[in-house]
GROMACS .gro file of C-alpha atoms in nm:
model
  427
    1UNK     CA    1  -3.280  -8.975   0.287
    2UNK     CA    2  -3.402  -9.077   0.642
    3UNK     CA    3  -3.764  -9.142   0.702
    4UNK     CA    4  -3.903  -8.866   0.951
    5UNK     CA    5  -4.225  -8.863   1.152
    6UNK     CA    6  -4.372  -8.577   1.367
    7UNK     CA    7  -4.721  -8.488   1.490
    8UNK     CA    8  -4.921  -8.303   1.243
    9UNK     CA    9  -5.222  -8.202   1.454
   10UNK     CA   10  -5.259  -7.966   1.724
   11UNK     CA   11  -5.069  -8.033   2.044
   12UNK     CA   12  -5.238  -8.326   2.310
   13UNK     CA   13  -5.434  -8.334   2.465
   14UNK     CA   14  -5.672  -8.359   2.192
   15UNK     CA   15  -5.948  -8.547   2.075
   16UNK     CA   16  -5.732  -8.698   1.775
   17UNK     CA   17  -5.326  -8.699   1.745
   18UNK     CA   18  -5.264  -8.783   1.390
   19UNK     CA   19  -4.876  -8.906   1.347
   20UNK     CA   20  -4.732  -8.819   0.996
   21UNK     CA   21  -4.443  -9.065   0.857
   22UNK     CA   22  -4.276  -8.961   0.586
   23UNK     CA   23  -3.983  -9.147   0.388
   24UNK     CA   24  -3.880  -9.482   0.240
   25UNK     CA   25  -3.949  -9.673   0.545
   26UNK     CA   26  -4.328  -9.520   0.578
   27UNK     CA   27  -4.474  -9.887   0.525
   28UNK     CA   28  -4.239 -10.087   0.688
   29UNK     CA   29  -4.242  -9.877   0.954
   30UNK     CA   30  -4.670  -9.921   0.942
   31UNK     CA   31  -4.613 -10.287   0.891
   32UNK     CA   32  -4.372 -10.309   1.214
   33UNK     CA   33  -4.637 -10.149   1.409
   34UNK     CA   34  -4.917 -10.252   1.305
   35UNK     CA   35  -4.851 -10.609   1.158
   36UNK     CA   36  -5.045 -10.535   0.838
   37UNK     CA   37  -5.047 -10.258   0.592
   38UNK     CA   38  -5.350 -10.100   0.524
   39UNK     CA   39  -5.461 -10.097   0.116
   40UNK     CA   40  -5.376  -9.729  -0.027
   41UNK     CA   41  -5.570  -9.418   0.049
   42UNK     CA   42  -5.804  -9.650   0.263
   43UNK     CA   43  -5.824  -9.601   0.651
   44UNK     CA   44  -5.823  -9.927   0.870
   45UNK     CA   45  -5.833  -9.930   1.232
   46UNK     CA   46  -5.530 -10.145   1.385
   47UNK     CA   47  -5.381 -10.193   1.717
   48UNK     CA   48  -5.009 -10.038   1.734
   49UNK     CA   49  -4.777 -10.228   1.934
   50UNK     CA   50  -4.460 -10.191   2.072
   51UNK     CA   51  -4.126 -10.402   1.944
   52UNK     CA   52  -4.213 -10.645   2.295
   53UNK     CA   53  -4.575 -10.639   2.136
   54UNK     CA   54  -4.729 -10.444   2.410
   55UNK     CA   55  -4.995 -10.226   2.302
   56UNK     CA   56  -4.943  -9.893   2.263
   57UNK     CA   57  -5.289  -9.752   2.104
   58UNK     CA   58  -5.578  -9.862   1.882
   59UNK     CA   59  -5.551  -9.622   1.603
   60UNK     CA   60  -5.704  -9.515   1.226
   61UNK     CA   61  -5.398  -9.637   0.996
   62UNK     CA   62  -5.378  -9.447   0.603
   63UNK     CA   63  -5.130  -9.519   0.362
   64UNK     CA   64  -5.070  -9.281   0.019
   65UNK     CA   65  -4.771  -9.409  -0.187
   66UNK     CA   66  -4.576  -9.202  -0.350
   67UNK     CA   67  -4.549  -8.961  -0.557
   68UNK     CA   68  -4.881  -8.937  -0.522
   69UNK     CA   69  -4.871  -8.798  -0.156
   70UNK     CA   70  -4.811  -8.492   0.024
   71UNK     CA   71  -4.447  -8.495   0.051
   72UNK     CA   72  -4.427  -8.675  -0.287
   73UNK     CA   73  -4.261  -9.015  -0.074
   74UNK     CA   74  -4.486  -9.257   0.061
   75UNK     CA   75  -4.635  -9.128   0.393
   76UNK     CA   76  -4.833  -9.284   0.622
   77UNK     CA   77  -5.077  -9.141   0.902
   78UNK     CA   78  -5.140  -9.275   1.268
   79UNK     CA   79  -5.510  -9.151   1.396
   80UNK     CA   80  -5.401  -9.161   1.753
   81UNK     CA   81  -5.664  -9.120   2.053
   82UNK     CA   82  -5.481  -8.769   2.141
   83UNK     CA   83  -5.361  -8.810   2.503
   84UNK     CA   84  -5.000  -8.696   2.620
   85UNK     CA   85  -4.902  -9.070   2.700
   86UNK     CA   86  -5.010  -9.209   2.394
   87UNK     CA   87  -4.869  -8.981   2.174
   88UNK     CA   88  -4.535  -8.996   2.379
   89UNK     CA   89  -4.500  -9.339   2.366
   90UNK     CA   90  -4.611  -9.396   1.993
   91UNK     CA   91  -4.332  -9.121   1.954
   92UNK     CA   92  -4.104  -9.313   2.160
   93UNK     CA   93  -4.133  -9.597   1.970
   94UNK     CA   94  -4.065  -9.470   1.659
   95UNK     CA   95  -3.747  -9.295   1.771
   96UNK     CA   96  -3.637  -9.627   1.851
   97UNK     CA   97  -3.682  -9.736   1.505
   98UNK     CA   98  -3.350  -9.784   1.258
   99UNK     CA   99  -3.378  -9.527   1.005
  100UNK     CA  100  -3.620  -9.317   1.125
  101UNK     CA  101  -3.603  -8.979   1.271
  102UNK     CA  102  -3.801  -8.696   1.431
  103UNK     CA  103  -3.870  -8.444   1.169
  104UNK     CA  104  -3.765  -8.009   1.169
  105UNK     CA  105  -3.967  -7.801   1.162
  106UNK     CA  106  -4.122  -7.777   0.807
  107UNK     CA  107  -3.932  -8.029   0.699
  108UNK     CA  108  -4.252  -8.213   0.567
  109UNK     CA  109  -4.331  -7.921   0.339
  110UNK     CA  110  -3.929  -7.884   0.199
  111UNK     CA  111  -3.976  -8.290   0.118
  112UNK     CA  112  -4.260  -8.193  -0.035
  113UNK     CA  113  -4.089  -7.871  -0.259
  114UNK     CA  114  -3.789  -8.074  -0.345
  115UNK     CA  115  -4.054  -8.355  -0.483
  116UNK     CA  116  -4.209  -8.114  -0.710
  117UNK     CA  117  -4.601  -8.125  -0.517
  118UNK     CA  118  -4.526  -7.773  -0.442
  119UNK     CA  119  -4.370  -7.440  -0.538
  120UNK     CA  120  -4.176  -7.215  -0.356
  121UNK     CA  121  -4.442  -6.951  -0.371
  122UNK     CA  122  -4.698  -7.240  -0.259
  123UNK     CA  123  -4.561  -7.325   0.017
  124UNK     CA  124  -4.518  -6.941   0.119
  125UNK     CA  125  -4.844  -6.899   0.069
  126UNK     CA  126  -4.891  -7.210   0.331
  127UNK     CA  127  -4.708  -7.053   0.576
  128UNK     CA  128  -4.905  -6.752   0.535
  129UNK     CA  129  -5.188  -6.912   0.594
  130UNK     CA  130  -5.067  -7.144   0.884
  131UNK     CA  131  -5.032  -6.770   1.044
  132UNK     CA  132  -5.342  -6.620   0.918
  133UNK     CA  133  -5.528  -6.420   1.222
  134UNK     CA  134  -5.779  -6.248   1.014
  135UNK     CA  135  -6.023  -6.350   0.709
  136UNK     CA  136  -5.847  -6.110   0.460
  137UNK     CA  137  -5.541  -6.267   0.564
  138UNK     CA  138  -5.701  -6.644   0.562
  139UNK     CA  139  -5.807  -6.540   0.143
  140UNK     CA  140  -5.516  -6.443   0.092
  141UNK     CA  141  -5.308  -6.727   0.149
  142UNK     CA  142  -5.514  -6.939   0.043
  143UNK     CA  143  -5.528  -6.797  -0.295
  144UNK     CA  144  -5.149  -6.791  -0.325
  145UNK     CA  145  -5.089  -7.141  -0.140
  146UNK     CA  146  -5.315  -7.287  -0.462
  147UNK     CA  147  -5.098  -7.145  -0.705
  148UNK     CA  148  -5.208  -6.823  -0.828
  149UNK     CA  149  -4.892  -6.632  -0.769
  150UNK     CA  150  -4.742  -6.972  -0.969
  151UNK     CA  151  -4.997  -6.920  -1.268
  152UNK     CA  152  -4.852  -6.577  -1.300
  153UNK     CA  153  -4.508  -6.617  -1.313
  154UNK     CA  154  -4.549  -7.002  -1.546
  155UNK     CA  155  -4.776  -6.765  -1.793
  156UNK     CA  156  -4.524  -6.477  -1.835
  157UNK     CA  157  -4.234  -6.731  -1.855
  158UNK     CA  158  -4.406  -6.914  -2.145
  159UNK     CA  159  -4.482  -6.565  -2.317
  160UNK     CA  160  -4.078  -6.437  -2.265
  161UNK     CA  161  -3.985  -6.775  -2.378
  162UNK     CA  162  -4.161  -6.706  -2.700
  163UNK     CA  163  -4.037  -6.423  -2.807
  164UNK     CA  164  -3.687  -6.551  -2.685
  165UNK     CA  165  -3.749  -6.894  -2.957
  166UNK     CA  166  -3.817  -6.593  -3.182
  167UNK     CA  167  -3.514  -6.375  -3.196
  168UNK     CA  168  -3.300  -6.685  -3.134
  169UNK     CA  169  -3.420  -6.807  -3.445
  170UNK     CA  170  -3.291  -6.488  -3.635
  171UNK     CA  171  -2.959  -6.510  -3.433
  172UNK     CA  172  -2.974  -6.888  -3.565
  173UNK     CA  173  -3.110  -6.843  -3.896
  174UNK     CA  174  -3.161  -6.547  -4.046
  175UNK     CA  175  -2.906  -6.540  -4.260
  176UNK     CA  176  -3.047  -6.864  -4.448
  177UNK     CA  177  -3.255  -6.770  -4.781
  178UNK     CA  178  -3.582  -7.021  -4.671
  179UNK     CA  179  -3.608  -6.836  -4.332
  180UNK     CA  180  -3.479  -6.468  -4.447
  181UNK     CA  181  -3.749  -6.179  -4.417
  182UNK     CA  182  -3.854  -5.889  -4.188
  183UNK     CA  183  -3.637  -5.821  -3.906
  184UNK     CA  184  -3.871  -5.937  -3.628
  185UNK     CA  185  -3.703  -5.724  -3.308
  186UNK     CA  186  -3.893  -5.413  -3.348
  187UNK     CA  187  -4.254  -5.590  -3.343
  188UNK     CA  188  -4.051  -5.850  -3.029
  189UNK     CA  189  -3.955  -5.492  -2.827
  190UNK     CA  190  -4.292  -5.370  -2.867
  191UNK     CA  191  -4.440  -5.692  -2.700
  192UNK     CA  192  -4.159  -5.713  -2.435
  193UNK     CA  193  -4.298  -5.383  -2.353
  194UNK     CA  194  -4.591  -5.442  -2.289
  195UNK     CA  195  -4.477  -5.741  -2.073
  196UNK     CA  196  -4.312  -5.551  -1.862
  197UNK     CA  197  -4.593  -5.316  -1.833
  198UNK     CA  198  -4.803  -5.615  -1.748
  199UNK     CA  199  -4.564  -5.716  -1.473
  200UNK     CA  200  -4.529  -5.409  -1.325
  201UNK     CA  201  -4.864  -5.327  -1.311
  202UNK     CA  202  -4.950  -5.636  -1.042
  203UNK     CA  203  -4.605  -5.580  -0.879
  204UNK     CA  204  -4.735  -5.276  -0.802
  205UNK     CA  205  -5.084  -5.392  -0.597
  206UNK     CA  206  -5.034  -5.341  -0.250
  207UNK     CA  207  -4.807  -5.610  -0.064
  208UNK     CA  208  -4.924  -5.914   0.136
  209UNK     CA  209  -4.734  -5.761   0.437
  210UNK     CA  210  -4.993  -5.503   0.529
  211UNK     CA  211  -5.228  -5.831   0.585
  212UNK     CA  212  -5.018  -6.046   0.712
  213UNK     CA  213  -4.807  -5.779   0.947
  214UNK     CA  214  -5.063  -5.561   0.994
  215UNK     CA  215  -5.102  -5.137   0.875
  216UNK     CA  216  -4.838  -4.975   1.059
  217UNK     CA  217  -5.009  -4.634   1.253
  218UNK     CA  218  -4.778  -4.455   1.431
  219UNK     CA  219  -4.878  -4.173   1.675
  220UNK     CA  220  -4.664  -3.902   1.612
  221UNK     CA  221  -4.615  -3.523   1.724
  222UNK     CA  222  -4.467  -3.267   2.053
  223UNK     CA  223  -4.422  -3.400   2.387
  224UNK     CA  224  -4.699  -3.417   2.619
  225UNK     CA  225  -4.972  -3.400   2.298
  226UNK     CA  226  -5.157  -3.689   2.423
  227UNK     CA  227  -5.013  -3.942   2.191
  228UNK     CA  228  -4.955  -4.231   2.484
  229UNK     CA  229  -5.339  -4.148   2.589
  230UNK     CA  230  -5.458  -4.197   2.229
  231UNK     CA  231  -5.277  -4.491   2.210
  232UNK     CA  232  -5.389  -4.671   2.518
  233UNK     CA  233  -5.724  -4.600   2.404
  234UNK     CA  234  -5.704  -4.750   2.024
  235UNK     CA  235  -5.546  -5.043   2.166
  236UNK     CA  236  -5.782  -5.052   2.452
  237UNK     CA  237  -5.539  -5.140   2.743
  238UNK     CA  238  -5.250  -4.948   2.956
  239UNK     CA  239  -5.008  -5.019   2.668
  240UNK     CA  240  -4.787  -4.699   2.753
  241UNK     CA  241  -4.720  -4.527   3.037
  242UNK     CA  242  -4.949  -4.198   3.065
  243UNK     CA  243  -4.792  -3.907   3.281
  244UNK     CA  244  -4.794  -3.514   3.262
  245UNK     CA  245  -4.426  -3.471   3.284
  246UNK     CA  246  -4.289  -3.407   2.878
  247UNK     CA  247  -4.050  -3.685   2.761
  248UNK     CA  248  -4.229  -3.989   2.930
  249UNK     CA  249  -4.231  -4.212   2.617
  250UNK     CA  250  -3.834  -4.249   2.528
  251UNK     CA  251  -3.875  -4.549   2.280
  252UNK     CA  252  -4.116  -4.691   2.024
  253UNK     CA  253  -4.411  -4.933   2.177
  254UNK     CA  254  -4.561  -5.134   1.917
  255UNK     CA  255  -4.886  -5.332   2.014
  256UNK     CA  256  -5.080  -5.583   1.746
  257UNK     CA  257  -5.478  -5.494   1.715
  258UNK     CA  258  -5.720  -5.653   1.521
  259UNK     CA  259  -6.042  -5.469   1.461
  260UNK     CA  260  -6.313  -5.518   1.232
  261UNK     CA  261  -6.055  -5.792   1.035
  262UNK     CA  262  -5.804  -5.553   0.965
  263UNK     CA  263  -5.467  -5.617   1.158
  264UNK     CA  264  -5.287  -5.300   1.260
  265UNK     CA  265  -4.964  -5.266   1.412
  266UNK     CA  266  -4.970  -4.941   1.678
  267UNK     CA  267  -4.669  -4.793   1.762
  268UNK     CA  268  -4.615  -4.488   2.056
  269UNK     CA  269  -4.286  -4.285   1.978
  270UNK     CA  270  -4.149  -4.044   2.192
  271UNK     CA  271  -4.222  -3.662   2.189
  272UNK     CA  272  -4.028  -3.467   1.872
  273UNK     CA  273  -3.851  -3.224   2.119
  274UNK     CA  274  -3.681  -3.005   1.898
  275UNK     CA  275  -3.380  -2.925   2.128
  276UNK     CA  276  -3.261  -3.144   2.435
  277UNK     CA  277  -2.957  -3.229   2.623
  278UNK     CA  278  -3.047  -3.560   2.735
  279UNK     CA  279  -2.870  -3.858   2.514
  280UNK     CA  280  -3.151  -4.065   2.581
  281UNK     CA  281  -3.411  -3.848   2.480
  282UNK     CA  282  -3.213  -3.741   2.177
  283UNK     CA  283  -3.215  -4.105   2.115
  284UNK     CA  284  -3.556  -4.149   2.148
  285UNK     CA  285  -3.663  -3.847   1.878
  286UNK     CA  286  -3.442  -4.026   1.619
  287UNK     CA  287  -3.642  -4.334   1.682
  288UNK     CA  288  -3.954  -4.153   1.621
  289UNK     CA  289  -3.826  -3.993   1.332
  290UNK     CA  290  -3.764  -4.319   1.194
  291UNK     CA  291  -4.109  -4.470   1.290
  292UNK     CA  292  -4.260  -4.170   1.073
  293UNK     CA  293  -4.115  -4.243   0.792
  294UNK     CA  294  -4.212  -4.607   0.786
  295UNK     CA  295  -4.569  -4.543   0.893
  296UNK     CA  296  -4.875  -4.660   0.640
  297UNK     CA  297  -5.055  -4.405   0.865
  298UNK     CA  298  -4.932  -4.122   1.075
  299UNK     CA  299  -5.154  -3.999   1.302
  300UNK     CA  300  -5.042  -3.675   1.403
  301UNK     CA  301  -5.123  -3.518   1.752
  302UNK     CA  302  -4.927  -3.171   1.700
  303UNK     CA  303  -5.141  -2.820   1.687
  304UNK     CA  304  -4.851  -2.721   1.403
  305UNK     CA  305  -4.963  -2.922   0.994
  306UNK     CA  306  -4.785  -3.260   0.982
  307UNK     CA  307  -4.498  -3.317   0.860
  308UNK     CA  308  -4.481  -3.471   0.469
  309UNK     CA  309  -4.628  -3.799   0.483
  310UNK     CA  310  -4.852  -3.981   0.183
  311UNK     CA  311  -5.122  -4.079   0.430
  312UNK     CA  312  -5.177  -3.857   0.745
  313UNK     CA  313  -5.434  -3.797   0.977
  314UNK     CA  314  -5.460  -3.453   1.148
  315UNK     CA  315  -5.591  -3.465   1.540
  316UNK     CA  316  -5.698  -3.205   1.760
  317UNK     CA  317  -5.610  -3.370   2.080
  318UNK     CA  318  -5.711  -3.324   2.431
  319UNK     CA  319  -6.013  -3.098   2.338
  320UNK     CA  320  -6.172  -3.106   2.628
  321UNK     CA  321  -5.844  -2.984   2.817
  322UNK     CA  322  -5.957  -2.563   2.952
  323UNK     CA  323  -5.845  -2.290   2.711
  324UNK     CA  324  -5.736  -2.571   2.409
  325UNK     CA  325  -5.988  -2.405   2.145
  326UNK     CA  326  -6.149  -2.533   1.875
  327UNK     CA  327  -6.039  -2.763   1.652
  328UNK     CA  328  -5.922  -2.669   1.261
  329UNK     CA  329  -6.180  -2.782   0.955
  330UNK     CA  330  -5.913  -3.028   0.860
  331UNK     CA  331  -5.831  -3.162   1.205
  332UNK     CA  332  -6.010  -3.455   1.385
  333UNK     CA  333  -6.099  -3.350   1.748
  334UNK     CA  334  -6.095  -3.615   2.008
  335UNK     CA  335  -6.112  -3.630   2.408
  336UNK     CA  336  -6.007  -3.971   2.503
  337UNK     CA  337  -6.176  -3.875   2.886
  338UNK     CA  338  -6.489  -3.754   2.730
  339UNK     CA  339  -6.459  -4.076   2.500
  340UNK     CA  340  -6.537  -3.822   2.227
  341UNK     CA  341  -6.386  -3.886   1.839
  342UNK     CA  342  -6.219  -4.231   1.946
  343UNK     CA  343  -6.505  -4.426   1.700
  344UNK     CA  344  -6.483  -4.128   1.441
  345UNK     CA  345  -6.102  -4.194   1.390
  346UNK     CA  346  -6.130  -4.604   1.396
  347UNK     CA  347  -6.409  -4.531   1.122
  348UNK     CA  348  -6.165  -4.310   0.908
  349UNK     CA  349  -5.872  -4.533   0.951
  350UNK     CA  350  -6.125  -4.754   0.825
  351UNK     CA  351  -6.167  -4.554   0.529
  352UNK     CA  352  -5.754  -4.534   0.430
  353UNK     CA  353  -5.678  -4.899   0.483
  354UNK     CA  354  -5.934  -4.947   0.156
  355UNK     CA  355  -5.674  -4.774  -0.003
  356UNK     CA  356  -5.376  -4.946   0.118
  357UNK     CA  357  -5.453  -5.272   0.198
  358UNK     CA  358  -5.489  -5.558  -0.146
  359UNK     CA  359  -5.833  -5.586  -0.254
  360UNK     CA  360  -5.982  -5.867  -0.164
  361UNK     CA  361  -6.019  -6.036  -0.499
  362UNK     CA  362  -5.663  -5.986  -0.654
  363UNK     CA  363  -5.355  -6.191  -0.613
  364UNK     CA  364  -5.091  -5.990  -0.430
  365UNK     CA  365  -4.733  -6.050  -0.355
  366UNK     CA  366  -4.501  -6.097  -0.059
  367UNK     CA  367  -4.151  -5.925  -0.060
  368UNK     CA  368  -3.911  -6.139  -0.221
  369UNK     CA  369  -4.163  -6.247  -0.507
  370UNK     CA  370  -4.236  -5.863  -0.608
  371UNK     CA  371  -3.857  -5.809  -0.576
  372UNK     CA  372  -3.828  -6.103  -0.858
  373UNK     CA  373  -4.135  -6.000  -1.074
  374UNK     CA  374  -4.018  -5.583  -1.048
  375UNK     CA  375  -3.645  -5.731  -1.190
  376UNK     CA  376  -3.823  -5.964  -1.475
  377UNK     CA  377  -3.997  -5.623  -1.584
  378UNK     CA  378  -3.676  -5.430  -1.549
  379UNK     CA  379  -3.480  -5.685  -1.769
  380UNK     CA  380  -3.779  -5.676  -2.050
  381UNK     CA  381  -3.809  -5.306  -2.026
  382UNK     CA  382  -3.451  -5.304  -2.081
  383UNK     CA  383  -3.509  -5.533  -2.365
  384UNK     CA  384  -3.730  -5.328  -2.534
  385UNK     CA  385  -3.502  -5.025  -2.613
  386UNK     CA  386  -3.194  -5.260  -2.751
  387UNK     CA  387  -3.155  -5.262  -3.094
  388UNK     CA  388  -2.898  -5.510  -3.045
  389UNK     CA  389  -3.095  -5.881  -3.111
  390UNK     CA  390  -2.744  -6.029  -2.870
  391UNK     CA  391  -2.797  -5.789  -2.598
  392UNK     CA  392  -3.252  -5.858  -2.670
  393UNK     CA  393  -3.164  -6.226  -2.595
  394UNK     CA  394  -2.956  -6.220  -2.284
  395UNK     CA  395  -3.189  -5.963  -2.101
  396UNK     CA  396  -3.504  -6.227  -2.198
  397UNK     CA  397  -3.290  -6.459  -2.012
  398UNK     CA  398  -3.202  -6.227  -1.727
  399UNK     CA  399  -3.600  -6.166  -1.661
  400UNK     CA  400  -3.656  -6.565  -1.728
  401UNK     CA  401  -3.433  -6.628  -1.441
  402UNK     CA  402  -3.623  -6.431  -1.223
  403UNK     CA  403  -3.935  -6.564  -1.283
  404UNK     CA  404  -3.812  -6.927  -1.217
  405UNK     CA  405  -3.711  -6.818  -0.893
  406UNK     CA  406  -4.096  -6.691  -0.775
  407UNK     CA  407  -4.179  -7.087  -0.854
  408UNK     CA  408  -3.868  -7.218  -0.700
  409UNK     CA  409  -3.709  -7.361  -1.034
  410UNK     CA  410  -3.367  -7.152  -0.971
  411UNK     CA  411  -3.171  -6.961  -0.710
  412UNK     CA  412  -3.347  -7.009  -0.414
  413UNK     CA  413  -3.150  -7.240  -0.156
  414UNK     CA  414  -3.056  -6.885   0.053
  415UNK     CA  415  -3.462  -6.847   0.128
  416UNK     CA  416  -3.504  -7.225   0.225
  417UNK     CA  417  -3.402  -7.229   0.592
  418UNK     CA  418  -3.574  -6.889   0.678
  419UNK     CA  419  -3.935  -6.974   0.512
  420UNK     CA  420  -3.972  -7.333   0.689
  421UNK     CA  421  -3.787  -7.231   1.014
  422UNK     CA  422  -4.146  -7.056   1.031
  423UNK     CA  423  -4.339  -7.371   0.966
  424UNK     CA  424  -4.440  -7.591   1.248
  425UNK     CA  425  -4.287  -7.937   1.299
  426UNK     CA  426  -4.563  -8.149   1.173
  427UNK     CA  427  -4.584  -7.940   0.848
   0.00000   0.00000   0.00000
């Protein structure tokens, strides 16, 4: 496998480039530039030179052998001074170098999967937090990228592979007069069960998504109810185009706001014109019907109830427009050019993302490892209603392989190239 190298820091000009050299040929590659490698885990300062033995940088030199390292290889840092030219011609140098090789983009982290210093849920949690814009979303990462999603799934596994060595033992043995008694597999489907109880139950907690992506409000209801207004105003810029004439908006707009450390994705649709002729405009409602349905919020600008929705908020628009009347008792009201109700609707948006967001001091789950732990319940809940100890075994195995793919230990090469084609290159 070739040796690869990459800058780990932040882009120069900085105070400090730091060079990362992972591979085989980490020390000799140390030893070619710096004519002496440092002692393990111990930083010496050293002069880099060139193969003409021009210098090319005075620099902090660290050395951790493997597979005791980050990648689980040796590695070896360079503590650059952080300018452009030094960092381009330390990287040029390399480059030059048989055997070495700039490294992709998280291809640092994969070295370090494949080498066992990390699971595949660690190192999703990494990337998480290498994205991380807000403190919830900062916790949790963190929390997952230090193996608490990992502790979950390695804790059930041990428990289903219990009561697998169990019934395998009466498919074994239980025929055999010093091992003969109870049949064991209605106490085993009682406590498969419960498993799956127990796996549904945090498979169930709100997903990492709404952090990470943000609570999805979409501003719903008639053309010309105000809904591009409103939506200027929560994301506090000329985001959408405001005009009196119905059917202005003809497609979603989707803006990113962060407020209070709560991410929220806003999104404009067009009016919900009951009738039209105009294909676009026809093509525009079905967009907004669409954006409904996927909203964690609807925020619904129409004088006529919302439509069905698990989390909607009711808003009297435009109150302070002549002849609009007062608002209902379960309606917001709100002038955007009074600047009246704008706080009063951030404050119960507030209120509903308590309810939809994780809680702060759970582990929670991103897409494909709820996907795994909701099958590993399945296959146990399926379990627990077989009277058949055959048909018992080989759905303990089913939910065993999906819990070994959460950590990485099976069937995971397809979700490889998309999780570290989000990393950065030094990572």
């Amino acid at each position: 496998m070739d040796t690869i190298f990459a800058v780990s820091s932040g882009a120069p000009p900085a105070a400090i480039a730091v060079v990362r050299i992972s591979g085989t040929r980490a020390f000799a590659t140390v030893q070619q530039l710096a004519g002496h490698v440092p002692a393990p885990r111990h930083a010496a300062v050293r002069t880099l030179r060139d193969a003409d033995g021009e210098a090319l940088d005075q620099a902090l030199v660290l050395c951790f052998p493997g597979p005791r390292s980050a990648t689980g290889e040796d590695l070896a840092e360079l503590h650059l001074h952080g300018g452009r030219a030094v960092v381009r011609a330390v990287e040029a140098v390399l480059g030059r170098m048989a055997g070495l090789r700039a490294a992709e983009a998280g291809e640092f982290t994969r070295r370090a999967l494949l080498n066992g210093r990390l699971d595949l849920s660690e190192a999703e949690g990494l990337g998480d937090l290498l994205m991380a814009e807000t403190e919830a979303q900062r916790r949790a990462a963190i929390r997952t990228a230090g193996g608490a999603v990992r502790r979950y799934a390695e804790d059930w596994t041990v428990r289903v592979l219990g009561i697998a060595a169990r019934i395998e033992a009466e498919l074994d043995h239980g025929d055999e007069e010093d091992v003969a008694g109870a049949d064991p597999l209605p106490e085993l489907r009682l406590v498969a069960a419960a498993l799956a109880q127990e796996i549904s139950a945090v498979a169930a907690r709100p997903p990492v998504e709404r952090l990470r992506d943000g609570l999805r409000i979409v501003l719903g209801g008639p053309p010309n109810a105000g809904k591009s207004t409103l939506f200027n105003a929560l994301a506090e810029r000329e985001a959408a185009i405001v005009s009196p004439i119905a059917g202005t908006t003809r497609d979603r707009i989707e803006v990113p706001v962060v407020r209070e450390g709560i991410a929220w994705l806003l999104v404009d649709t067009a009016g919900l014109a009951d009738d039209t002729d105009d294909p676009i405009e026809a093509i525009g409602v079905a967009r907004a019907r669409d954006a409904l349905a996927e909203a964690d919020l609807l925020l619904w600008l129409g004088d006529d109830p919302p439509p069905e929705h698990g989390c909607a908020i009711w808003i009297h628009a435009r109150a302070d427009a002549p002849g609009r009347g007062p608002a209902r008792a379960e309606q917001l009201s709100l002038s955007v050019a009074e600047g009246r109700g704008v706080d009063a609707l951030w404050q119960r948006l507030a209120q509903r993302a308590a309810t939809l967001l994780p809680p702060p001091d759970l582990v929670v789950l991103n897409e494909r490892q709820r996907g795994l732990f909701v099958a590993a319940a399945e296959a146990l809940a399926r379990a627990s209603a077989l009277d058949d100890a055959l048909l018992f075994a080989e759905e303990l195995r089913t939910a065993r392989r999906s819990l070994d793919a959460v950590t990485g230990r099976a069937g995971v090469e397809d979700v490889l190239d998309a999780l570290f084609g989000k990393f950065c290159i030094g990572k």
